[in-house]
PDB file of C-alpha atoms and ligand atoms in Angstrom:
ATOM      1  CA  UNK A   1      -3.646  41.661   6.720  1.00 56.00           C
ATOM      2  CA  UNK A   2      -2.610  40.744   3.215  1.00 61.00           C
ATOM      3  CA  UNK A   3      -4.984  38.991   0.917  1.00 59.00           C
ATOM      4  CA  UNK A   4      -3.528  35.269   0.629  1.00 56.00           C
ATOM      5  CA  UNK A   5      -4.411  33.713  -2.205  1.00 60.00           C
ATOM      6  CA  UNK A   6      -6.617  30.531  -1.645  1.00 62.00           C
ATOM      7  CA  UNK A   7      -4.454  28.507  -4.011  1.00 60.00           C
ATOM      8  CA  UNK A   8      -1.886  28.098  -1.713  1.00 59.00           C
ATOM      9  CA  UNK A   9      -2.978  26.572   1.209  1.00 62.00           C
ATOM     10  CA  UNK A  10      -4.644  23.799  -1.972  1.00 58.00           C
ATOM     11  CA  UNK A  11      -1.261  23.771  -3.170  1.00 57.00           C
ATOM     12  CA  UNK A  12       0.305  23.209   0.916  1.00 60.00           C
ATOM     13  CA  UNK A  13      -2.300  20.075   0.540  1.00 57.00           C
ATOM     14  CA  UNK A  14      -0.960  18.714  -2.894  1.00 57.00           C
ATOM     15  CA  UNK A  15       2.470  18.802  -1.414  1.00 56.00           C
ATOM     16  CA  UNK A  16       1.442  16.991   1.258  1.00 58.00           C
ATOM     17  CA  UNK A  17       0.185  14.075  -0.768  1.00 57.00           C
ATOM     18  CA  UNK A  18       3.071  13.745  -3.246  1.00 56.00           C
ATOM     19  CA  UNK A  19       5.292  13.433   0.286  1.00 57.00           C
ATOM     20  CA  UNK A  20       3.118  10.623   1.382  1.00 58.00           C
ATOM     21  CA  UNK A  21       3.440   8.836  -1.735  1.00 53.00           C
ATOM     22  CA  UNK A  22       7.094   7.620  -1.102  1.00 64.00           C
ATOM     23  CA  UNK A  23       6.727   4.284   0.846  1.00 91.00           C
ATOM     24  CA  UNK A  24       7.516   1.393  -0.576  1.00 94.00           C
ATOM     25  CA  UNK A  25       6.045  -2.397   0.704  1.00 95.00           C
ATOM     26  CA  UNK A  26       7.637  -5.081   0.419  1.00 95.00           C
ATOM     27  CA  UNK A  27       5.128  -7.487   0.700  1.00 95.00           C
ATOM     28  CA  UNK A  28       5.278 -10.369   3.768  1.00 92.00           C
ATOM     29  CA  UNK A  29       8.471  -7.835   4.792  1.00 89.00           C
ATOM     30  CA  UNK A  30      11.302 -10.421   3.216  1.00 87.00           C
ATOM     31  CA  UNK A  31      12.275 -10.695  -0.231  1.00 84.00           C
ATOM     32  CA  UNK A  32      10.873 -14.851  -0.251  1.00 86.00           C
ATOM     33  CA  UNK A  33       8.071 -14.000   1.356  1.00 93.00           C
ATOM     34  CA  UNK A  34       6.021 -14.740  -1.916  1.00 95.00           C
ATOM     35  CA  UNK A  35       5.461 -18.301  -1.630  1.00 94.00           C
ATOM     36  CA  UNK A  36       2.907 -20.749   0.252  1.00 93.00           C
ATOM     37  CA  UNK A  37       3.027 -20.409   3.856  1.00 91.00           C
ATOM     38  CA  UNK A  38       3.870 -23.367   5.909  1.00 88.00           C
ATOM     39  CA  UNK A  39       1.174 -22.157   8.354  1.00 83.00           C
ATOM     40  CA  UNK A  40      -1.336 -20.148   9.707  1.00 73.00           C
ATOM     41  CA  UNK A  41       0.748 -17.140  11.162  1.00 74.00           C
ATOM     42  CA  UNK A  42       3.026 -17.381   8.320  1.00 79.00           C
ATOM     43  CA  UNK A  43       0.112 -16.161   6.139  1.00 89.00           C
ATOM     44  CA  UNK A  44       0.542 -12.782   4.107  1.00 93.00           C
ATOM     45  CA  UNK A  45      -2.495 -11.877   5.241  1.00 93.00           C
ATOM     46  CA  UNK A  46      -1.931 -11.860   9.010  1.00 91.00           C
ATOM     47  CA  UNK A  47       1.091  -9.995   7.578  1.00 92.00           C
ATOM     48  CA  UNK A  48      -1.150  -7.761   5.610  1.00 94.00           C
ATOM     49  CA  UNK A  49      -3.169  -6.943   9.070  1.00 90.00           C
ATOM     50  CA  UNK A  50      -0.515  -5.187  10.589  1.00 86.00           C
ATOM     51  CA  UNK A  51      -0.439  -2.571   8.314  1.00 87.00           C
ATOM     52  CA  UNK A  52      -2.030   0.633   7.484  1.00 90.00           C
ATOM     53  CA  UNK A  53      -1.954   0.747   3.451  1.00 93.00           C
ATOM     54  CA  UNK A  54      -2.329   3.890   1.931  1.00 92.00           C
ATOM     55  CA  UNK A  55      -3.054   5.300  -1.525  1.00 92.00           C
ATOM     56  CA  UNK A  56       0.007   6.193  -3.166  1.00 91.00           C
ATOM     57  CA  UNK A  57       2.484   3.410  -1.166  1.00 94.00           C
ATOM     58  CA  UNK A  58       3.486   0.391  -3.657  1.00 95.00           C
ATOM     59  CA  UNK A  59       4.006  -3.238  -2.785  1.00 97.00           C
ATOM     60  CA  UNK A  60       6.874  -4.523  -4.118  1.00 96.00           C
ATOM     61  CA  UNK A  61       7.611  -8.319  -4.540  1.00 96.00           C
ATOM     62  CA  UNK A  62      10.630 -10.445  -4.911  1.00 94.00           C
ATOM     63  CA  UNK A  63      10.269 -14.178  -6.417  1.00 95.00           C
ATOM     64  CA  UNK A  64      11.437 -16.465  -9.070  1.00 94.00           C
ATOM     65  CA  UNK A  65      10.414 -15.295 -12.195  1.00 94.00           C
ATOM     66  CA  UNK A  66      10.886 -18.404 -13.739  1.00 95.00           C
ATOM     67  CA  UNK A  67       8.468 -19.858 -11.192  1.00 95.00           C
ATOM     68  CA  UNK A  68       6.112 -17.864  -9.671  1.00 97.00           C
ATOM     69  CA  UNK A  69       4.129 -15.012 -10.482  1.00 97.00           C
ATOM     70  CA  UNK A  70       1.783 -12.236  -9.107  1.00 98.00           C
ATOM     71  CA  UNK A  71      -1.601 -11.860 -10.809  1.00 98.00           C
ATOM     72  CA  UNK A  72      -4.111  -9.254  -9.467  1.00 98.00           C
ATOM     73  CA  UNK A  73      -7.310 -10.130  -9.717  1.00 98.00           C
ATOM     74  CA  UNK A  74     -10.916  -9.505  -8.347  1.00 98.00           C
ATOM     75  CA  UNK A  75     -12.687 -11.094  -5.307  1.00 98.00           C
ATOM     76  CA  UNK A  76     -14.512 -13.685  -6.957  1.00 98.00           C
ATOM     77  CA  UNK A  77     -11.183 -14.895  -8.270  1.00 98.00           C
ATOM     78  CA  UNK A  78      -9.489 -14.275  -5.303  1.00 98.00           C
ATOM     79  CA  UNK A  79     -11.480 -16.432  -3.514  1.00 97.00           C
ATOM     80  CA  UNK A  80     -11.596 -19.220  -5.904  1.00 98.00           C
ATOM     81  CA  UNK A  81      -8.395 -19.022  -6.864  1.00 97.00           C
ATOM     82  CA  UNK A  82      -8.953 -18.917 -10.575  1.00 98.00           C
ATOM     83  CA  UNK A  83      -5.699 -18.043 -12.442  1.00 97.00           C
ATOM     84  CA  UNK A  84      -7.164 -17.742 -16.232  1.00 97.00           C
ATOM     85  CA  UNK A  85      -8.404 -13.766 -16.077  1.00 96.00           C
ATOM     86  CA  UNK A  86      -6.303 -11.941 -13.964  1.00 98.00           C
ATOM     87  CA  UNK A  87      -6.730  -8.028 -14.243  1.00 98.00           C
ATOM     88  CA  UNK A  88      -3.056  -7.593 -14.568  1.00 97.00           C
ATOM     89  CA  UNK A  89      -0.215 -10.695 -14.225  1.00 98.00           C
ATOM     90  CA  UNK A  90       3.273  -9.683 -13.377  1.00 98.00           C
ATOM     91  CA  UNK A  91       6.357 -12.539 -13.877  1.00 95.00           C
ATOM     92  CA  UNK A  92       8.742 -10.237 -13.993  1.00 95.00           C
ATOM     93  CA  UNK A  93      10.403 -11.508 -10.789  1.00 95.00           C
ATOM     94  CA  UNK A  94      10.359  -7.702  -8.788  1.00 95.00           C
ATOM     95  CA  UNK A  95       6.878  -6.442  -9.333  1.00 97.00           C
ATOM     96  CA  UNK A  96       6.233  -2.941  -7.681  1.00 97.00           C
ATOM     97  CA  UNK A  97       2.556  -1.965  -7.643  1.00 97.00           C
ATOM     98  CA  UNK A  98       0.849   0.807  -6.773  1.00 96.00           C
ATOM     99  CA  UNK A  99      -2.067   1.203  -4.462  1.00 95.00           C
ATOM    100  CA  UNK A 100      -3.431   4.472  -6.505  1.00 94.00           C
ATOM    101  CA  UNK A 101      -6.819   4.463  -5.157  1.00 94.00           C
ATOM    102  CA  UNK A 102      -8.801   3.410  -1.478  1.00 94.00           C
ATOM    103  CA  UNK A 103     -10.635  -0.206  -1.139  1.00 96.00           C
ATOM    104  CA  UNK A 104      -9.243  -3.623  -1.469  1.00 97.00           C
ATOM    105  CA  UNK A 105      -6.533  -5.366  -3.683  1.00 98.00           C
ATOM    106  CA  UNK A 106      -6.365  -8.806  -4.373  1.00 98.00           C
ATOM    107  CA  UNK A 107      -3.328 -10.440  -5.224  1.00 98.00           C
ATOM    108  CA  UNK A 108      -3.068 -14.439  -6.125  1.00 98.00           C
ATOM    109  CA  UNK A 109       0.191 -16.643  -7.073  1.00 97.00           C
ATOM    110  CA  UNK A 110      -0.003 -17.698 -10.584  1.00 97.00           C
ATOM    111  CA  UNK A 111       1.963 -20.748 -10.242  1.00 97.00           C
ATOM    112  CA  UNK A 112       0.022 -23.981 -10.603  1.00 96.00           C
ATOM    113  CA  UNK A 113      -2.269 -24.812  -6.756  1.00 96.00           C
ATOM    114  CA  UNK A 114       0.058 -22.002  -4.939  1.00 96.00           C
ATOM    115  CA  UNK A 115      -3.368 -20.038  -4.008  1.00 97.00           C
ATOM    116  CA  UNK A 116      -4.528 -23.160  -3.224  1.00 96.00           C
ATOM    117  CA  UNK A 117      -2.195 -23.557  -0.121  1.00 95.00           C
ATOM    118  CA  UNK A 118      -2.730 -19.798   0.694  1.00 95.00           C
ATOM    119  CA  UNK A 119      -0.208 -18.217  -1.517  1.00 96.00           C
ATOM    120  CA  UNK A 120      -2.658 -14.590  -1.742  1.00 97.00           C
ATOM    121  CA  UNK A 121      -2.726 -11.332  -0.136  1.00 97.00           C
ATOM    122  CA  UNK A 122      -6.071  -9.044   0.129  1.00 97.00           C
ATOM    123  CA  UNK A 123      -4.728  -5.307   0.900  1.00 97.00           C
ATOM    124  CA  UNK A 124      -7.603  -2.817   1.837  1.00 96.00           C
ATOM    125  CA  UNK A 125      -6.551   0.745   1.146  1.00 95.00           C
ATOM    126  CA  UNK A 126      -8.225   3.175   3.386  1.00 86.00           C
ATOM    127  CA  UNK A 127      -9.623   6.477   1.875  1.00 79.00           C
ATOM    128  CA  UNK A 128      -7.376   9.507   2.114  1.00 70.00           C
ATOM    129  CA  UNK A 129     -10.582  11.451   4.064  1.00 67.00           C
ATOM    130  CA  UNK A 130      -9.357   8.747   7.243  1.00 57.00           C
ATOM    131  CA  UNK A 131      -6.408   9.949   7.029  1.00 52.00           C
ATOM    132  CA  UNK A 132      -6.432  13.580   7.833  1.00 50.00           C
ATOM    133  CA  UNK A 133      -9.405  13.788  10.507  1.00 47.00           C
ATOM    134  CA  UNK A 134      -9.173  14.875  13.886  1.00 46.00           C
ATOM    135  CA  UNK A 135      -7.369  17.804  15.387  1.00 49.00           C
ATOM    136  CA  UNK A 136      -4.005  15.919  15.234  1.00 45.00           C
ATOM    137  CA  UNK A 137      -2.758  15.260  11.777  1.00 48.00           C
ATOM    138  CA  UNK A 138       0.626  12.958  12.852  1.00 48.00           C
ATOM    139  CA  UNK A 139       0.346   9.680  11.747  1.00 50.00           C
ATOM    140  CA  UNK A 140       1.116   7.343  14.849  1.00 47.00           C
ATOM    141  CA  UNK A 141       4.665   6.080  15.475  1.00 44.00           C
ATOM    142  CA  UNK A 142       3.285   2.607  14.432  1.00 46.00           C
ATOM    143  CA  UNK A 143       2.371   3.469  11.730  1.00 46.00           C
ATOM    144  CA  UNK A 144       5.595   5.409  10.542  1.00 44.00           C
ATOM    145  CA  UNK A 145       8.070   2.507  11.747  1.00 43.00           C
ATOM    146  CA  UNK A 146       6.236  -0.875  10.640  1.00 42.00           C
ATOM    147  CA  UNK A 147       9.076  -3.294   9.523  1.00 46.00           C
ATOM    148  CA  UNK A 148       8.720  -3.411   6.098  1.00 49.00           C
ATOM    149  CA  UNK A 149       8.878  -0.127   5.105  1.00 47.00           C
ATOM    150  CA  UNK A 150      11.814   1.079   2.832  1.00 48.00           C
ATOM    151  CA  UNK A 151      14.263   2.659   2.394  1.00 46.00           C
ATOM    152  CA  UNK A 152      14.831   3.407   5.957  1.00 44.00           C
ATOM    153  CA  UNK A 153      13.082   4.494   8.991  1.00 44.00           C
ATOM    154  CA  UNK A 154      14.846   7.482   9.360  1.00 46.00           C
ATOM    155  CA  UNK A 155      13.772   8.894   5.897  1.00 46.00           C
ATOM    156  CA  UNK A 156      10.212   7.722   6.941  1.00 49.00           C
ATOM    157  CA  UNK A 157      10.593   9.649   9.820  1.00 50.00           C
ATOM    158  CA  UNK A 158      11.702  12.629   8.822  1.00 51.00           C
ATOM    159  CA  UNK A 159       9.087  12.433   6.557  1.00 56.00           C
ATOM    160  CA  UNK A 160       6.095  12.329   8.561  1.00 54.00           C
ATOM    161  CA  UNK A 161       7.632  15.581  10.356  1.00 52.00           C
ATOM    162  CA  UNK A 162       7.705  17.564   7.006  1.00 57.00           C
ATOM    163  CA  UNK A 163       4.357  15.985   6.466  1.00 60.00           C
ATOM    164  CA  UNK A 164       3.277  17.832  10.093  1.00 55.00           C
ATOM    165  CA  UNK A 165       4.965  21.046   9.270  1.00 56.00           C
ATOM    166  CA  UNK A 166       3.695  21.083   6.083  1.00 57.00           C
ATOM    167  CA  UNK A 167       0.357  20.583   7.318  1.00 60.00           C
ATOM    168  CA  UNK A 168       0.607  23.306  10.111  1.00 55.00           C
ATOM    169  CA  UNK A 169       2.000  25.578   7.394  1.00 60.00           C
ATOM    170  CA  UNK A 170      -1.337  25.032   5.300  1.00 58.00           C
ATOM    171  CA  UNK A 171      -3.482  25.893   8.470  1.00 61.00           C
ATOM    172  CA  UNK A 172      -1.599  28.578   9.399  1.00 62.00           C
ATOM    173  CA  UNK A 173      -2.600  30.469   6.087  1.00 49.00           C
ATOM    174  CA  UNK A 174      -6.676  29.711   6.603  1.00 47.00           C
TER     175      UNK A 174
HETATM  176  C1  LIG B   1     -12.480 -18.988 -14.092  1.00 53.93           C
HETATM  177  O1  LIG B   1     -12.897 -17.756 -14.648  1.00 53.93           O
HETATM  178  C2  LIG B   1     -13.251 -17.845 -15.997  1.00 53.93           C
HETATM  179  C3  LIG B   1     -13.495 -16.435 -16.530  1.00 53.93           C
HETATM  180  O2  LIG B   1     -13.894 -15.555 -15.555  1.00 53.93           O
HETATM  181  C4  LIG B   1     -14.459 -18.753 -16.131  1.00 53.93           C
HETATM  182  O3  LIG B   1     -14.838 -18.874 -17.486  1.00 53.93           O
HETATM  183  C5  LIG B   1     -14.100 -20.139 -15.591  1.00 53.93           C
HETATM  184  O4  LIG B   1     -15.234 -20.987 -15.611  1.00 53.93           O
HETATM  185  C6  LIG B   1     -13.571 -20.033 -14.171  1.00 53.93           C
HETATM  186  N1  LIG B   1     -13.049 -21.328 -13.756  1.00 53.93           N
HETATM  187  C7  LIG B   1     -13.410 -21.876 -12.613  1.00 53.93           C
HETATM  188  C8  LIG B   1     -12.749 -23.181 -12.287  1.00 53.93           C
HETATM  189  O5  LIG B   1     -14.198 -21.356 -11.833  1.00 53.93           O
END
């Protein structure tokens, strides 16, 4: 049998990874979904539970720039709702960012008592390692067809199957 060079199947696995970096979130699944919920099951939270977040997906959020804002900030913060050190602050009105690593994200309005009401989002990122265990590699149809995910369900789909051939592929050459 011919000598396969090791770097391959590595490379079959960095593929892989770039073509689960596509998804885009938009966060509460509606472009107004940034403001403060009128109740409980309205929260972006419960929203938040329903998904699987991955590194390399971005949430993406639509407000009034003029208004609102997103500022990400640590726990403590989070939980106190204390606008004055955010670790980033976005106003720009369509803020897309990226979940580039595992572990949680926490997200508060900036506009004056909106946290207050419940106007925040905690995402928790699973590591890639839970992503890729077991003998079956396909994500779950759940998972590929939640309703917020763009551009369409379709592309996701097709997707996850180049995501399965790919990873056959790179186990084929072991
Ligand atoms: C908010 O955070 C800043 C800096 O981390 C701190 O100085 C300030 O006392 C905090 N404010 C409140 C109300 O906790």
């Amino acid at each position: 049998m011919a000598v396969i060079p090791r770097a391959i199947p590595v490379f079959m696995l960095l593929l892989l990874f770039s073509f689960s970096e596509a998804r885009e979130i938009v966060v509460g699944g509606s472009a107004d979904a940034w403001k403060t919920p009128s109740s409980q099951s309205e929260s972006l939270n419960k929203w938040a539970e329903s998904f699987r977040f991955r590194v390399g997906d971005s949430l993406v959020w639509k407000y009034d720039g003029g208004k609102d804002s997103v500022l990400q900030v640590n726990k403590e913060d989070y939980l106190s709702c204390n606008t004055s050190k955010p670790i980033e602050e976005y106003k720009d009105g369509n803020t897309k960012v990226m979940l580039d690593r595992s572990g949680p994200f926490y997200f508060i309005s900036g506009a004056n008592g909106h946290c207050e009401k419940g106007q925040k989002l905690v995402v928790v990122v699973l590591s890639p390692r839970h992503r890729y265990t077991g003998i079956s590699p396909a994500p779950s149809p759940v998972e590929l067809e939640g309703p917020a995910v763009a551009p369409t369900s379709s592309a996701t789909r097709l997707q996850g199957g180049l995501m399965v051939a790919l990873w056959v592929f790179a186990f084929g050459l072991f």
